[in-house]
Amino acid sequence: MLKLASATPPGWAAFAAARLDAVLLDHAHCERRAAATALALLSRYPHHGALQAPLAALAREELAHFEEVLGHLARRGIVYRRAQPSPYAGRLHDGVRAHEPERLLDRLLVAALIEARSCERLGLLADAVPDPALAHFYRGLRAAEARHHGVYAELACALVPREAVAVRLDALARHEAEVLARAPVAPRLHDAAEPA
Ligand SMILES: [Fe+2]
Ligand SMILES: [Fe+2]
């Protein structure tokens, strides 16, 4: 159901699980940015009534995830602070077309792909971390981010015919796979692992 054009390479989860403090800090910022993305779309497109309620609910849920990650950081004695973001989201947005109405479609589909990749990687982490509380948390998030992928994809289908959404989602998924293939090695949710 997730429309990703590549699978995360083997070895990524072990690399990330061995650097959990950094991964959790990056993850907190990812959840904060996910809420901000939904709010930015609400602010930019008030004339698209279909977006408002689903994106408001999604923003609240992402903020709840953010608070939960803050709890895990505190439990591990990690101070929440500014962190160098991954280039992933910025490079992904290079694939967004400049003019409306294509721009909104692309922004929704890029958001759908970020949710899909987060879902895939949080699921891999769930199976790789030794801490049962964290594994349980990641499993819950895997389900939530899969649902968010569906929310964004369905909102896109409310704007343009489903077949056109599928074609564009395929193209952007290939772009996402290329962005990820060029990702730096870093202990972040959307970056690469050291080769094994
Ligand atoms: Fe989330
Ligand atoms: Fe999400």
PDB file of C-alpha atoms and ligand atoms in Angstrom:
ATOM      1  CA  MET A   1       0.000   0.000   0.000  1.00  0.00           C
ATOM      2  CA  LEU A   2       2.970   2.328   0.601  1.00  0.00           C
ATOM      3  CA  LYS A   3       4.123   3.721  -2.748  1.00  0.00           C
ATOM      4  CA  LEU A   4       7.885   3.744  -2.251  1.00  0.00           C
ATOM      5  CA  ALA A   5      10.198   3.125  -5.238  1.00  0.00           C
ATOM      6  CA  SER A   6      13.037   1.705  -3.139  1.00  0.00           C
ATOM      7  CA  ALA A   7      13.555  -0.256   0.058  1.00  0.00           C
ATOM      8  CA  THR A   8      15.849   0.955   2.821  1.00  0.00           C
ATOM      9  CA  PRO A   9      19.146  -0.958   2.495  1.00  0.00           C
ATOM     10  CA  PRO A  10      19.890  -3.727   5.005  1.00  0.00           C
ATOM     11  CA  GLY A  11      22.124  -2.422   7.752  1.00  0.00           C
ATOM     12  CA  TRP A  12      20.353   0.911   8.148  1.00  0.00           C
ATOM     13  CA  ALA A  13      18.310  -0.187  11.177  1.00  0.00           C
ATOM     14  CA  ALA A  14      21.340  -1.580  13.036  1.00  0.00           C
ATOM     15  CA  PHE A  15      23.284   1.612  12.266  1.00  0.00           C
ATOM     16  CA  ALA A  16      20.421   3.777  13.573  1.00  0.00           C
ATOM     17  CA  ALA A  17      19.700   1.572  16.594  1.00  0.00           C
ATOM     18  CA  ALA A  18      23.351   1.901  17.643  1.00  0.00           C
ATOM     19  CA  ARG A  19      22.960   5.719  17.583  1.00  0.00           C
ATOM     20  CA  LEU A  20      19.543   6.068  19.154  1.00  0.00           C
ATOM     21  CA  ASP A  21      20.164   9.298  21.042  1.00  0.00           C
ATOM     22  CA  ALA A  22      20.881  11.185  17.807  1.00  0.00           C
ATOM     23  CA  VAL A  23      18.113   9.377  15.918  1.00  0.00           C
ATOM     24  CA  LEU A  24      15.565  10.253  18.617  1.00  0.00           C
ATOM     25  CA  LEU A  25      16.552  13.927  18.587  1.00  0.00           C
ATOM     26  CA  ASP A  26      16.196  14.023  14.793  1.00  0.00           C
ATOM     27  CA  HIS A  27      12.893  12.134  15.100  1.00  0.00           C
ATOM     28  CA  ALA A  28      11.517  14.766  17.498  1.00  0.00           C
ATOM     29  CA  HIS A  29      12.229  17.445  14.892  1.00  0.00           C
ATOM     30  CA  CYS A  30      10.656  15.268  12.157  1.00  0.00           C
ATOM     31  CA  GLU A  31       7.395  15.039  14.129  1.00  0.00           C
ATOM     32  CA  ARG A  32       7.432  18.798  14.789  1.00  0.00           C
ATOM     33  CA  ARG A  33       7.996  19.456  11.093  1.00  0.00           C
ATOM     34  CA  ALA A  34       5.223  17.018  10.127  1.00  0.00           C
ATOM     35  CA  ALA A  35       2.790  19.088  12.215  1.00  0.00           C
ATOM     36  CA  ALA A  36       4.158  22.294  10.669  1.00  0.00           C
ATOM     37  CA  THR A  37       3.694  20.872   7.137  1.00  0.00           C
ATOM     38  CA  ALA A  38       0.016  20.168   7.795  1.00  0.00           C
ATOM     39  CA  LEU A  39      -0.469  23.659   9.282  1.00  0.00           C
ATOM     40  CA  ALA A  40       1.369  25.290   6.359  1.00  0.00           C
ATOM     41  CA  LEU A  41      -1.003  23.575   3.910  1.00  0.00           C
ATOM     42  CA  LEU A  42      -3.995  24.745   5.990  1.00  0.00           C
ATOM     43  CA  SER A  43      -2.703  28.318   5.913  1.00  0.00           C
ATOM     44  CA  ARG A  44      -1.891  28.325   2.204  1.00  0.00           C
ATOM     45  CA  TYR A  45      -5.088  26.693   0.898  1.00  0.00           C
ATOM     46  CA  PRO A  46      -8.080  27.957   2.955  1.00  0.00           C
ATOM     47  CA  HIS A  47     -10.212  27.785  -0.230  1.00  0.00           C
ATOM     48  CA  HIS A  48      -9.852  23.988  -0.397  1.00  0.00           C
ATOM     49  CA  GLY A  49     -12.487  23.003   2.150  1.00  0.00           C
ATOM     50  CA  ALA A  50     -11.701  19.284   1.884  1.00  0.00           C
ATOM     51  CA  LEU A  51      -8.207  19.821   3.304  1.00  0.00           C
ATOM     52  CA  GLN A  52      -9.118  21.609   6.512  1.00  0.00           C
ATOM     53  CA  ALA A  53     -10.496  18.996   8.928  1.00  0.00           C
ATOM     54  CA  PRO A  54      -8.186  16.083   7.913  1.00  0.00           C
ATOM     55  CA  LEU A  55      -5.074  18.278   8.077  1.00  0.00           C
ATOM     56  CA  ALA A  56      -6.078  19.818  11.420  1.00  0.00           C
ATOM     57  CA  ALA A  57      -6.485  16.304  12.862  1.00  0.00           C
ATOM     58  CA  LEU A  58      -3.180  15.229  11.318  1.00  0.00           C
ATOM     59  CA  ALA A  59      -1.328  18.259  12.760  1.00  0.00           C
ATOM     60  CA  ARG A  60      -2.692  17.461  16.239  1.00  0.00           C
ATOM     61  CA  GLU A  61      -1.594  13.844  15.909  1.00  0.00           C
ATOM     62  CA  GLU A  62       1.914  14.816  14.780  1.00  0.00           C
ATOM     63  CA  LEU A  63       2.225  17.194  17.728  1.00  0.00           C
ATOM     64  CA  ALA A  64       1.174  14.345  20.032  1.00  0.00           C
ATOM     65  CA  HIS A  65       3.939  12.224  18.440  1.00  0.00           C
ATOM     66  CA  PHE A  66       6.353  15.109  19.054  1.00  0.00           C
ATOM     67  CA  GLU A  67       5.365  15.168  22.732  1.00  0.00           C
ATOM     68  CA  GLU A  68       5.829  11.397  22.963  1.00  0.00           C
ATOM     69  CA  VAL A  69       9.323  11.618  21.469  1.00  0.00           C
ATOM     70  CA  LEU A  70      10.109  14.391  23.965  1.00  0.00           C
ATOM     71  CA  GLY A  71       9.101  11.924  26.699  1.00  0.00           C
ATOM     72  CA  HIS A  72      11.480   9.275  25.346  1.00  0.00           C
ATOM     73  CA  LEU A  73      14.275  11.862  25.120  1.00  0.00           C
ATOM     74  CA  ALA A  74      13.686  12.897  28.744  1.00  0.00           C
ATOM     75  CA  ARG A  75      13.583   9.271  29.881  1.00  0.00           C
ATOM     76  CA  ARG A  76      17.009   8.776  28.308  1.00  0.00           C
ATOM     77  CA  GLY A  77      18.361  12.041  29.758  1.00  0.00           C
ATOM     78  CA  ILE A  78      18.754  13.695  26.345  1.00  0.00           C
ATOM     79  CA  VAL A  79      18.192  17.455  26.181  1.00  0.00           C
ATOM     80  CA  TYR A  80      15.933  18.528  23.319  1.00  0.00           C
ATOM     81  CA  ARG A  81      17.766  21.102  21.269  1.00  0.00           C
ATOM     82  CA  ARG A  82      18.338  22.386  17.774  1.00  0.00           C
ATOM     83  CA  ALA A  83      19.711  19.717  15.427  1.00  0.00           C
ATOM     84  CA  GLN A  84      21.131  19.815  11.919  1.00  0.00           C
ATOM     85  CA  PRO A  85      18.247  18.704   9.682  1.00  0.00           C
ATOM     86  CA  SER A  86      18.622  16.082   6.987  1.00  0.00           C
ATOM     87  CA  PRO A  87      18.767  17.485   3.425  1.00  0.00           C
ATOM     88  CA  TYR A  88      16.051  14.906   2.543  1.00  0.00           C
ATOM     89  CA  ALA A  89      12.895  17.045   2.773  1.00  0.00           C
ATOM     90  CA  GLY A  90      14.465  20.030   1.003  1.00  0.00           C
ATOM     91  CA  ARG A  91      15.736  17.897  -1.871  1.00  0.00           C
ATOM     92  CA  LEU A  92      12.392  16.153  -2.079  1.00  0.00           C
ATOM     93  CA  HIS A  93      10.645  19.521  -2.460  1.00  0.00           C
ATOM     94  CA  ASP A  94      12.869  20.294  -5.466  1.00  0.00           C
ATOM     95  CA  GLY A  95      10.492  17.922  -7.282  1.00  0.00           C
ATOM     96  CA  VAL A  96       7.450  20.100  -6.495  1.00  0.00           C
ATOM     97  CA  ARG A  97       6.202  22.030  -9.531  1.00  0.00           C
ATOM     98  CA  ALA A  98       6.155  25.833  -9.200  1.00  0.00           C
ATOM     99  CA  HIS A  99       2.626  26.671 -10.316  1.00  0.00           C
ATOM    100  CA  GLU A 100      -0.852  25.859  -9.074  1.00  0.00           C
ATOM    101  CA  PRO A 101      -2.799  23.662  -9.223  1.00  0.00           C
ATOM    102  CA  GLU A 102       0.099  21.240  -9.805  1.00  0.00           C
ATOM    103  CA  ARG A 103       1.969  22.667  -6.827  1.00  0.00           C
ATOM    104  CA  LEU A 104      -0.672  21.625  -4.274  1.00  0.00           C
ATOM    105  CA  LEU A 105      -0.911  18.128  -5.772  1.00  0.00           C
ATOM    106  CA  ASP A 106       2.871  17.733  -5.553  1.00  0.00           C
ATOM    107  CA  ARG A 107       3.050  19.077  -1.994  1.00  0.00           C
ATOM    108  CA  LEU A 108       0.410  16.559  -0.883  1.00  0.00           C
ATOM    109  CA  LEU A 109       2.194  13.693  -2.632  1.00  0.00           C
ATOM    110  CA  VAL A 110       5.625  14.661  -1.272  1.00  0.00           C
ATOM    111  CA  ALA A 111       4.064  14.718   2.209  1.00  0.00           C
ATOM    112  CA  ALA A 112       2.553  11.276   1.481  1.00  0.00           C
ATOM    113  CA  LEU A 113       5.994   9.939   0.500  1.00  0.00           C
ATOM    114  CA  ILE A 114       7.684  11.360   3.623  1.00  0.00           C
ATOM    115  CA  GLU A 115       5.005   9.617   5.706  1.00  0.00           C
ATOM    116  CA  ALA A 116       5.580   6.381   3.789  1.00  0.00           C
ATOM    117  CA  ARG A 117       9.356   6.482   4.286  1.00  0.00           C
ATOM    118  CA  SER A 118       8.936   7.338   7.976  1.00  0.00           C
ATOM    119  CA  CYS A 119       6.541   4.409   8.301  1.00  0.00           C
ATOM    120  CA  GLU A 120       9.016   2.021   6.657  1.00  0.00           C
ATOM    121  CA  ARG A 121      11.972   3.144   8.774  1.00  0.00           C
ATOM    122  CA  LEU A 122      10.106   3.350  12.097  1.00  0.00           C
ATOM    123  CA  GLY A 123       8.968  -0.208  11.428  1.00  0.00           C
ATOM    124  CA  LEU A 124      12.575  -1.293  10.847  1.00  0.00           C
ATOM    125  CA  LEU A 125      13.610   0.466  14.070  1.00  0.00           C
ATOM    126  CA  ALA A 126      10.797  -1.245  15.991  1.00  0.00           C
ATOM    127  CA  ASP A 127      12.416  -4.588  15.165  1.00  0.00           C
ATOM    128  CA  ALA A 128      15.974  -3.386  15.838  1.00  0.00           C
ATOM    129  CA  VAL A 129      15.870  -1.583  19.185  1.00  0.00           C
ATOM    130  CA  PRO A 130      16.387  -3.595  22.372  1.00  0.00           C
ATOM    131  CA  ASP A 131      14.302  -1.233  24.558  1.00  0.00           C
ATOM    132  CA  PRO A 132      10.767  -2.756  24.687  1.00  0.00           C
ATOM    133  CA  ALA A 133       9.094   0.598  25.465  1.00  0.00           C
ATOM    134  CA  LEU A 134      10.743   2.210  22.455  1.00  0.00           C
ATOM    135  CA  ALA A 135       9.960  -0.781  20.215  1.00  0.00           C
ATOM    136  CA  HIS A 136       6.290  -0.536  21.254  1.00  0.00           C
ATOM    137  CA  PHE A 137       6.317   3.213  20.544  1.00  0.00           C
ATOM    138  CA  TYR A 138       7.850   2.709  17.083  1.00  0.00           C
ATOM    139  CA  ARG A 139       5.299   0.017  16.219  1.00  0.00           C
ATOM    140  CA  GLY A 140       2.461   2.416  17.083  1.00  0.00           C
ATOM    141  CA  LEU A 141       4.043   5.138  14.961  1.00  0.00           C
ATOM    142  CA  ARG A 142       4.523   2.772  12.026  1.00  0.00           C
ATOM    143  CA  ALA A 143       0.738   2.293  11.927  1.00  0.00           C
ATOM    144  CA  ALA A 144       0.026   6.018  12.365  1.00  0.00           C
ATOM    145  CA  GLU A 145       2.425   7.130   9.611  1.00  0.00           C
ATOM    146  CA  ALA A 146       0.958   4.514   7.225  1.00  0.00           C
ATOM    147  CA  ARG A 147      -2.458   6.038   7.905  1.00  0.00           C
ATOM    148  CA  HIS A 148      -1.072   9.550   7.303  1.00  0.00           C
ATOM    149  CA  HIS A 149       0.304   8.398   3.948  1.00  0.00           C
ATOM    150  CA  GLY A 150      -3.269   7.371   3.096  1.00  0.00           C
ATOM    151  CA  VAL A 151      -4.712  10.705   4.271  1.00  0.00           C
ATOM    152  CA  TYR A 152      -2.402  12.704   1.989  1.00  0.00           C
ATOM    153  CA  ALA A 153      -2.949  10.356  -0.962  1.00  0.00           C
ATOM    154  CA  GLU A 154      -6.738  10.550  -0.542  1.00  0.00           C
ATOM    155  CA  LEU A 155      -6.645  14.367  -0.296  1.00  0.00           C
ATOM    156  CA  ALA A 156      -4.749  14.372  -3.601  1.00  0.00           C
ATOM    157  CA  CYS A 157      -7.497  12.183  -5.091  1.00  0.00           C
ATOM    158  CA  ALA A 158     -10.086  14.754  -3.963  1.00  0.00           C
ATOM    159  CA  LEU A 159      -8.342  17.294  -6.220  1.00  0.00           C
ATOM    160  CA  VAL A 160      -7.519  15.344  -9.378  1.00  0.00           C
ATOM    161  CA  PRO A 161      -8.607  11.999 -10.865  1.00  0.00           C
ATOM    162  CA  ARG A 162      -7.163   8.944  -9.133  1.00  0.00           C
ATOM    163  CA  GLU A 163      -5.310   7.769 -12.266  1.00  0.00           C
ATOM    164  CA  ALA A 164      -3.499  11.126 -12.565  1.00  0.00           C
ATOM    165  CA  VAL A 165      -2.562  10.951  -8.870  1.00  0.00           C
ATOM    166  CA  ALA A 166      -1.113   7.465  -9.383  1.00  0.00           C
ATOM    167  CA  VAL A 167       1.053   8.624 -12.315  1.00  0.00           C
ATOM    168  CA  ARG A 168       2.405  11.622 -10.416  1.00  0.00           C
ATOM    169  CA  LEU A 169       2.926   9.604  -7.223  1.00  0.00           C
ATOM    170  CA  ASP A 170       5.002   7.091  -9.212  1.00  0.00           C
ATOM    171  CA  ALA A 171       7.207   9.880 -10.601  1.00  0.00           C
ATOM    172  CA  LEU A 172       7.688  11.525  -7.205  1.00  0.00           C
ATOM    173  CA  ALA A 173       8.389   8.146  -5.583  1.00  0.00           C
ATOM    174  CA  ARG A 174      11.234   7.628  -8.062  1.00  0.00           C
ATOM    175  CA  HIS A 175      12.530  11.115  -7.208  1.00  0.00           C
ATOM    176  CA  GLU A 176      12.313  10.236  -3.484  1.00  0.00           C
ATOM    177  CA  ALA A 177      14.318   7.050  -4.070  1.00  0.00           C
ATOM    178  CA  GLU A 178      17.013   9.078  -5.898  1.00  0.00           C
ATOM    179  CA  VAL A 179      17.145  11.654  -3.081  1.00  0.00           C
ATOM    180  CA  LEU A 180      17.562   8.874  -0.540  1.00  0.00           C
ATOM    181  CA  ALA A 181      20.245   7.167  -2.627  1.00  0.00           C
ATOM    182  CA  ARG A 182      22.270  10.424  -2.432  1.00  0.00           C
ATOM    183  CA  ALA A 183      21.618  10.954   1.305  1.00  0.00           C
ATOM    184  CA  PRO A 184      24.612  11.641   3.553  1.00  0.00           C
ATOM    185  CA  VAL A 185      25.680   9.099   6.168  1.00  0.00           C
ATOM    186  CA  ALA A 186      24.105  10.394   9.394  1.00  0.00           C
ATOM    187  CA  PRO A 187      22.141   9.031  12.372  1.00  0.00           C
ATOM    188  CA  ARG A 188      18.872  10.568  11.184  1.00  0.00           C
ATOM    189  CA  LEU A 189      15.551   9.080  10.140  1.00  0.00           C
ATOM    190  CA  HIS A 190      15.954   9.999   6.452  1.00  0.00           C
ATOM    191  CA  ASP A 191      19.694   9.588   5.891  1.00  0.00           C
ATOM    192  CA  ALA A 192      22.057   6.769   5.018  1.00  0.00           C
ATOM    193  CA  ALA A 193      24.011   4.267   7.082  1.00  0.00           C
ATOM    194  CA  GLU A 194      27.701   3.545   6.807  1.00  0.00           C
ATOM    195  CA  PRO A 195      28.210   0.680   4.365  1.00  0.00           C
ATOM    196  CA  ALA A 196      28.522  -2.573   6.303  1.00  0.00           C
TER     197      ALA A 196
HETATM  198 FE    FE B   1       4.179  11.324  13.238  1.00  0.00          FE
HETATM  199 FE    FE B   2       2.815  11.315  10.146  1.00  0.00          FE
END
